PDB file of C-alpha atoms and ligand atoms in Angstrom:
ATOM      1  CA  MET I 227      -4.098 -11.619  -9.869  1.00 96.00           C
ATOM      2  CA  LYS I 228      -1.505  -8.903  -9.418  1.00 98.00           C
ATOM      3  CA  ILE I 229      -0.676  -6.357  -6.748  1.00 98.00           C
ATOM      4  CA  ILE I 230       0.064  -2.853  -7.998  1.00 98.00           C
ATOM      5  CA  CYS I 231       1.628  -0.394  -5.579  1.00 98.00           C
ATOM      6  CA  ILE I 232       1.825   3.374  -5.758  1.00 96.00           C
ATOM      7  CA  GLY I 233       4.838   5.020  -4.173  1.00 91.00           C
ATOM      8  CA  ARG I 234       5.174   8.672  -3.141  1.00 88.00           C
ATOM      9  CA  ASN I 235       1.512   9.668  -2.989  1.00 93.00           C
ATOM     10  CA  TYR I 236       1.622  11.732   0.219  1.00 92.00           C
ATOM     11  CA  VAL I 237       3.863  14.811   0.387  1.00 89.00           C
ATOM     12  CA  ALA I 238       4.828  14.460   4.062  1.00 85.00           C
ATOM     13  CA  HIS I 239       5.990  10.867   3.497  1.00 84.00           C
ATOM     14  CA  ILE I 240       8.023  11.877   0.413  1.00 84.00           C
ATOM     15  CA  LEU I 241       9.784  14.465   2.555  1.00 86.00           C
ATOM     16  CA  GLU I 242      10.462  12.049   5.443  1.00 85.00           C
ATOM     17  CA  LEU I 243      12.348   9.726   3.046  1.00 84.00           C
ATOM     18  CA  LYS I 244      13.991  12.739   1.347  1.00 83.00           C
ATOM     19  CA  ASN I 245      12.588  11.836  -2.084  1.00 85.00           C
ATOM     20  CA  GLU I 246      11.447  14.150  -4.887  1.00 83.00           C
ATOM     21  CA  ILE I 247       7.761  14.810  -5.548  1.00 82.00           C
ATOM     22  CA  PRO I 248       7.070  12.853  -8.770  1.00 80.00           C
ATOM     23  CA  SER I 249       5.300  14.293 -11.819  1.00 81.00           C
ATOM     24  CA  ASN I 250       3.581  10.906 -12.329  1.00 82.00           C
ATOM     25  CA  PRO I 251       2.752   8.202  -9.787  1.00 85.00           C
ATOM     26  CA  VAL I 252       5.672   5.900  -8.909  1.00 91.00           C
ATOM     27  CA  ILE I 253       4.519   2.341  -9.653  1.00 95.00           C
ATOM     28  CA  PHE I 254       5.843  -1.081  -8.752  1.00 96.00           C
ATOM     29  CA  LEU I 255       4.367  -4.581  -8.549  1.00 97.00           C
ATOM     30  CA  LYS I 256       4.325  -7.347  -5.991  1.00 98.00           C
ATOM     31  CA  PRO I 257       3.674 -10.950  -7.077  1.00 97.00           C
ATOM     32  CA  LYS I 258       0.777 -12.976  -5.697  1.00 96.00           C
ATOM     33  CA  THR I 259       3.278 -14.882  -3.521  1.00 96.00           C
ATOM     34  CA  ALA I 260       3.952 -11.657  -1.561  1.00 98.00           C
ATOM     35  CA  LEU I 261       0.448 -11.805  -0.087  1.00 97.00           C
ATOM     36  CA  VAL I 262      -0.129 -13.312   3.348  1.00 93.00           C
ATOM     37  CA  HIS I 263      -3.492 -13.547   5.014  1.00 88.00           C
ATOM     38  CA  GLN I 264      -3.620 -11.410   8.136  1.00 89.00           C
ATOM     39  CA  SER I 265      -4.453 -14.425  10.297  1.00 88.00           C
ATOM     40  CA  TYR I 266      -0.986 -15.891   9.567  1.00 91.00           C
ATOM     41  CA  PRO I 267       2.092 -14.478  11.285  1.00 92.00           C
ATOM     42  CA  ILE I 268       4.449 -12.356   9.200  1.00 94.00           C
ATOM     43  CA  HIS I 269       7.951 -13.856   9.191  1.00 95.00           C
ATOM     44  CA  TYR I 270      10.742 -11.340   9.658  1.00 97.00           C
ATOM     45  CA  PRO I 271      12.985 -12.002   6.612  1.00 97.00           C
ATOM     46  CA  GLU I 272      16.575 -13.014   7.283  1.00 97.00           C
ATOM     47  CA  PHE I 273      17.965 -10.718   4.556  1.00 98.00           C
ATOM     48  CA  THR I 274      17.072  -7.445   6.271  1.00 98.00           C
ATOM     49  CA  ASP I 275      17.840  -5.676   9.539  1.00 98.00           C
ATOM     50  CA  ASP I 276      15.339  -2.892   8.931  1.00 98.00           C
ATOM     51  CA  LEU I 277      11.865  -4.184   8.035  1.00 98.00           C
ATOM     52  CA  HIS I 278       9.419  -1.259   7.819  1.00 98.00           C
ATOM     53  CA  TYR I 279       5.630  -1.069   7.810  1.00 98.00           C
ATOM     54  CA  GLU I 280       3.833   1.221   5.329  1.00 97.00           C
ATOM     55  CA  ALA I 281       0.088   1.293   5.999  1.00 98.00           C
ATOM     56  CA  GLU I 282      -1.989   2.032   2.901  1.00 98.00           C
ATOM     57  CA  VAL I 283      -5.549   2.075   1.619  1.00 98.00           C
ATOM     58  CA  VAL I 284      -5.942  -0.920  -0.726  1.00 98.00           C
ATOM     59  CA  LEU I 285      -8.522  -1.020  -3.532  1.00 98.00           C
ATOM     60  CA  ARG I 286      -9.861  -4.245  -5.018  1.00 98.00           C
ATOM     61  CA  ILE I 287     -10.537  -4.136  -8.759  1.00 98.00           C
ATOM     62  CA  SER I 288     -14.065  -5.324  -9.584  1.00 98.00           C
ATOM     63  CA  LYS I 289     -14.074  -5.185 -13.389  1.00 97.00           C
ATOM     64  CA  ASN I 290     -11.534  -5.807 -16.157  1.00 98.00           C
ATOM     65  CA  GLY I 291     -10.337  -2.688 -17.964  1.00 98.00           C
ATOM     66  CA  LYS I 292      -7.642  -1.053 -20.063  1.00 98.00           C
ATOM     67  CA  ASN I 293      -7.097   2.664 -20.792  1.00 98.00           C
ATOM     68  CA  ILE I 294      -9.802   3.581 -18.287  1.00 98.00           C
ATOM     69  CA  PRO I 295     -10.775   7.267 -18.450  1.00 98.00           C
ATOM     70  CA  GLU I 296     -10.579   9.085 -15.113  1.00 97.00           C
ATOM     71  CA  ARG I 297     -14.296   9.902 -15.138  1.00 97.00           C
ATOM     72  CA  GLN I 298     -15.169   6.183 -15.323  1.00 98.00           C
ATOM     73  CA  ALA I 299     -12.496   4.925 -12.942  1.00 98.00           C
ATOM     74  CA  LYS I 300     -14.859   4.827  -9.963  1.00 96.00           C
ATOM     75  CA  ASN I 301     -16.750   1.950 -11.587  1.00 98.00           C
ATOM     76  CA  TYR I 302     -13.721  -0.334 -11.571  1.00 98.00           C
ATOM     77  CA  PHE I 303     -13.389  -0.891  -7.812  1.00 98.00           C
ATOM     78  CA  ASP I 304     -15.961  -1.564  -5.150  1.00 97.00           C
ATOM     79  CA  GLN I 305     -14.127  -2.782  -2.048  1.00 98.00           C
ATOM     80  CA  TRP I 306     -11.255  -1.485   0.006  1.00 98.00           C
ATOM     81  CA  THR I 307      -9.283  -2.162   3.153  1.00 98.00           C
ATOM     82  CA  ILE I 308      -6.066  -1.286   4.948  1.00 98.00           C
ATOM     83  CA  GLY I 309      -2.929  -3.166   3.960  1.00 98.00           C
ATOM     84  CA  ILE I 310       0.758  -3.123   4.787  1.00 98.00           C
ATOM     85  CA  ASP I 311       3.408  -2.670   2.104  1.00 98.00           C
ATOM     86  CA  PHE I 312       6.309  -4.235   4.017  1.00 98.00           C
ATOM     87  CA  THR I 313       9.651  -2.859   2.917  1.00 98.00           C
ATOM     88  CA  ALA I 314      13.188  -4.018   3.683  1.00 98.00           C
ATOM     89  CA  ARG I 315      14.353  -0.414   3.996  1.00 97.00           C
ATOM     90  CA  ASP I 316      18.077  -1.187   4.183  1.00 98.00           C
ATOM     91  CA  VAL I 317      17.857  -3.303   1.014  1.00 98.00           C
ATOM     92  CA  GLN I 318      15.773  -0.619  -0.700  1.00 97.00           C
ATOM     93  CA  GLN I 319      18.299   2.124   0.144  1.00 96.00           C
ATOM     94  CA  ARG I 320      21.099   0.044  -1.365  1.00 97.00           C
ATOM     95  CA  LEU I 321      19.066  -0.619  -4.538  1.00 97.00           C
ATOM     96  CA  LYS I 322      18.005   3.029  -4.856  1.00 94.00           C
ATOM     97  CA  ALA I 323      21.597   4.215  -4.452  1.00 96.00           C
ATOM     98  CA  LYS I 324      22.555   2.088  -7.460  1.00 97.00           C
ATOM     99  CA  GLY I 325      19.463   3.012  -9.478  1.00 95.00           C
ATOM    100  CA  LEU I 326      18.281  -0.608  -9.440  1.00 96.00           C
ATOM    101  CA  PRO I 327      14.671  -1.910  -9.303  1.00 95.00           C
ATOM    102  CA  TRP I 328      13.103  -2.275  -5.842  1.00 94.00           C
ATOM    103  CA  GLU I 329      11.662  -5.801  -6.041  1.00 96.00           C
ATOM    104  CA  LEU I 330      14.099  -7.459  -3.632  1.00 97.00           C
ATOM    105  CA  SER I 331      13.091  -4.945  -0.955  1.00 98.00           C
ATOM    106  CA  LYS I 332       9.350  -4.830  -1.651  1.00 98.00           C
ATOM    107  CA  ALA I 333       8.102  -7.947  -3.439  1.00 98.00           C
ATOM    108  CA  PHE I 334       9.430 -10.783  -1.267  1.00 98.00           C
ATOM    109  CA  ASP I 335       7.216 -13.489   0.245  1.00 96.00           C
ATOM    110  CA  GLY I 336       5.126 -11.982   3.024  1.00 96.00           C
ATOM    111  CA  SER I 337       5.720  -8.371   1.967  1.00 98.00           C
ATOM    112  CA  CYS I 338       2.028  -7.724   1.585  1.00 96.00           C
ATOM    113  CA  VAL I 339      -0.789  -8.106   4.101  1.00 97.00           C
ATOM    114  CA  VAL I 340      -4.351  -6.937   3.657  1.00 97.00           C
ATOM    115  CA  GLY I 341      -7.221  -6.623   6.103  1.00 97.00           C
ATOM    116  CA  ASP I 342     -10.880  -7.503   5.628  1.00 97.00           C
ATOM    117  CA  PHE I 343     -12.414  -5.908   2.547  1.00 98.00           C
ATOM    118  CA  VAL I 344     -15.521  -3.728   2.914  1.00 98.00           C
ATOM    119  CA  ALA I 345     -17.636  -1.750   0.448  1.00 98.00           C
ATOM    120  CA  VAL I 346     -16.152   1.595  -0.629  1.00 98.00           C
ATOM    121  CA  PRO I 347     -18.425   4.522   0.264  1.00 97.00           C
ATOM    122  CA  LYS I 348     -17.922   6.259  -3.095  1.00 94.00           C
ATOM    123  CA  GLU I 349     -19.419   9.616  -2.000  1.00 94.00           C
ATOM    124  CA  THR I 350     -16.939  10.032   0.868  1.00 96.00           C
ATOM    125  CA  MET I 351     -13.930   8.046  -0.352  1.00 97.00           C
ATOM    126  CA  ASP I 352     -11.911  11.200  -1.053  1.00 95.00           C
ATOM    127  CA  THR I 353     -12.106  12.297   2.574  1.00 96.00           C
ATOM    128  CA  ALA I 354     -11.592   8.947   4.307  1.00 97.00           C
ATOM    129  CA  THR I 355      -9.255   8.661   7.278  1.00 98.00           C
ATOM    130  CA  PHE I 356      -7.173   5.701   8.361  1.00 98.00           C
ATOM    131  CA  GLU I 357      -4.975   4.896  11.326  1.00 98.00           C
ATOM    132  CA  PHE I 358      -2.238   2.378  11.934  1.00 98.00           C
ATOM    133  CA  TYR I 359      -1.090   1.179  15.353  1.00 98.00           C
ATOM    134  CA  LYS I 360       2.041  -0.667  16.446  1.00 98.00           C
ATOM    135  CA  ASN I 361       1.653  -2.299  19.846  1.00 98.00           C
ATOM    136  CA  GLU I 362      -1.318   0.008  20.475  1.00 95.00           C
ATOM    137  CA  GLU I 363       0.682   3.165  19.761  1.00 98.00           C
ATOM    138  CA  LYS I 364      -0.737   5.159  16.846  1.00 98.00           C
ATOM    139  CA  VAL I 365       2.141   5.503  14.369  1.00 98.00           C
ATOM    140  CA  GLN I 366       0.392   6.571  11.147  1.00 97.00           C
ATOM    141  CA  SER I 367      -2.674   8.679  10.387  1.00 97.00           C
ATOM    142  CA  GLY I 368      -3.821   9.059   6.819  1.00 96.00           C
ATOM    143  CA  ASP I 369      -6.430  11.122   5.038  1.00 95.00           C
ATOM    144  CA  THR I 370      -7.245  10.309   1.423  1.00 96.00           C
ATOM    145  CA  SER I 371      -7.834  14.016   0.713  1.00 94.00           C
ATOM    146  CA  LEU I 372      -4.051  14.447   1.100  1.00 94.00           C
ATOM    147  CA  MET I 373      -3.164  12.021  -1.707  1.00 95.00           C
ATOM    148  CA  ILE I 374      -1.305  13.650  -4.602  1.00 94.00           C
ATOM    149  CA  TYR I 375      -3.040  11.247  -7.031  1.00 95.00           C
ATOM    150  CA  SER I 376      -6.704  10.433  -6.406  1.00 95.00           C
ATOM    151  CA  PHE I 377      -8.047   6.883  -6.718  1.00 97.00           C
ATOM    152  CA  GLU I 378      -9.466   7.772 -10.165  1.00 97.00           C
ATOM    153  CA  LYS I 379      -6.152   9.222 -11.377  1.00 95.00           C
ATOM    154  CA  ILE I 380      -4.305   6.109 -10.161  1.00 96.00           C
ATOM    155  CA  ILE I 381      -6.700   3.691 -11.920  1.00 97.00           C
ATOM    156  CA  SER I 382      -6.620   5.696 -15.135  1.00 97.00           C
ATOM    157  CA  HIS I 383      -2.818   6.024 -15.162  1.00 96.00           C
ATOM    158  CA  VAL I 384      -2.062   2.420 -14.180  1.00 97.00           C
ATOM    159  CA  SER I 385      -4.498   1.019 -16.765  1.00 98.00           C
ATOM    160  CA  LYS I 386      -2.560   2.693 -19.584  1.00 97.00           C
ATOM    161  CA  TYR I 387       0.245   0.224 -18.859  1.00 97.00           C
ATOM    162  CA  PHE I 388      -1.386  -2.803 -17.241  1.00 97.00           C
ATOM    163  CA  THR I 389      -4.761  -4.333 -18.013  1.00 98.00           C
ATOM    164  CA  LEU I 390      -6.641  -4.315 -14.722  1.00 98.00           C
ATOM    165  CA  GLN I 391      -8.381  -7.565 -13.905  1.00 98.00           C
ATOM    166  CA  MET I 392     -11.035  -8.424 -11.396  1.00 98.00           C
ATOM    167  CA  GLY I 393      -9.368  -9.249  -8.073  1.00 98.00           C
ATOM    168  CA  ASP I 394      -6.214  -7.181  -8.648  1.00 98.00           C
ATOM    169  CA  LEU I 395      -5.187  -5.092  -5.654  1.00 98.00           C
ATOM    170  CA  ILE I 396      -3.922  -1.525  -5.723  1.00 98.00           C
ATOM    171  CA  PHE I 397      -1.918  -0.158  -2.782  1.00 98.00           C
ATOM    172  CA  THR I 398      -2.446   3.593  -2.959  1.00 97.00           C
ATOM    173  CA  GLY I 399       0.562   4.901  -1.041  1.00 96.00           C
ATOM    174  CA  THR I 400       1.514   5.528   2.552  1.00 96.00           C
ATOM    175  CA  PRO I 401       1.364   8.719   4.612  1.00 94.00           C
ATOM    176  CA  GLU I 402       4.210   9.861   6.874  1.00 94.00           C
ATOM    177  CA  GLY I 403       5.152   7.889   9.978  1.00 95.00           C
ATOM    178  CA  VAL I 404       6.650   4.746   8.405  1.00 96.00           C
ATOM    179  CA  GLY I 405       9.005   2.890  10.708  1.00 97.00           C
ATOM    180  CA  PRO I 406      10.568  -0.391  11.780  1.00 98.00           C
ATOM    181  CA  VAL I 407       8.874  -3.508  13.104  1.00 98.00           C
ATOM    182  CA  LEU I 408      10.374  -6.246  15.261  1.00 97.00           C
ATOM    183  CA  PRO I 409       9.344  -9.825  16.026  1.00 96.00           C
ATOM    184  CA  TYR I 410       6.320  -9.974  18.352  1.00 96.00           C
ATOM    185  CA  ASP I 411       5.036  -6.561  17.284  1.00 97.00           C
ATOM    186  CA  GLU I 412       1.249  -6.410  17.052  1.00 97.00           C
ATOM    187  CA  LEU I 413      -0.049  -4.317  14.156  1.00 97.00           C
ATOM    188  CA  ARG I 414      -3.547  -2.952  13.692  1.00 97.00           C
ATOM    189  CA  GLY I 415      -5.211  -0.796  11.036  1.00 98.00           C
ATOM    190  CA  THR I 416      -8.506   1.067  10.909  1.00 98.00           C
ATOM    191  CA  LEU I 417     -10.310   2.726   8.019  1.00 98.00           C
ATOM    192  CA  ASN I 418     -12.945   5.353   8.802  1.00 97.00           C
ATOM    193  CA  GLY I 419     -12.722   4.184  12.407  1.00 97.00           C
ATOM    194  CA  GLU I 420     -13.455   0.535  11.597  1.00 98.00           C
ATOM    195  CA  GLU I 421     -10.810  -2.020  12.545  1.00 98.00           C
ATOM    196  CA  LEU I 422     -10.059  -4.082   9.432  1.00 98.00           C
ATOM    197  CA  LEU I 423      -6.480  -5.264   9.859  1.00 97.00           C
ATOM    198  CA  LYS I 424      -4.662  -7.153  12.606  1.00 97.00           C
ATOM    199  CA  ALA I 425      -1.256  -8.756  12.056  1.00 96.00           C
ATOM    200  CA  THR I 426       1.643 -10.112  14.087  1.00 96.00           C
ATOM    201  CA  ILE I 427       5.344 -10.331  13.275  1.00 96.00           C
ATOM    202  CA  VAL I 428       7.328 -13.419  14.311  1.00 94.00           C
TER     203      VAL I 428
HETATM  204 MG1   MG F  52       4.230   1.868  -0.030  1.00 66.26          MG
END
């Protein structure tokens, strides 16, 4: 099982981090060991002073595939949820400044939390909304109609490089409003109004 993450998929978030709008999706991976179940506390890593949340819609791959055409991509996932792509932002800025890969800032143990998976309503998935709360303050609001790359485009593009296997997860990018977390913060995510994710930092 692998975790594939899309970076820079919402224009307002690209602008808040002063990045360029990419001509293809930005892709990176997290290992299986990055994943923590939401019922376990997230440990604030000792190597960062600026741990950030990025709330994202997460798709679960339901069928193996390679070189999947966009028009068939819908058939390769059936469940989704809200997840957090935790990022050691200070580490990432240092790596980016040197043109180095991001793994140390994005793929560490506990850098990935997902909520409860539910069936994807395929007819309305391109206009889904999601919210993310830190200590009951709403800090991110997303709308899948604002993604630069649709779910189908992501699946098709990613599968040119990586064979998708049943159970793989795809993080589809975060909207604007990313920010720091601190120990004892309570995090909560909803998708189409349904609460799917609850996590605590320690
Ligand atoms: Mg992200």
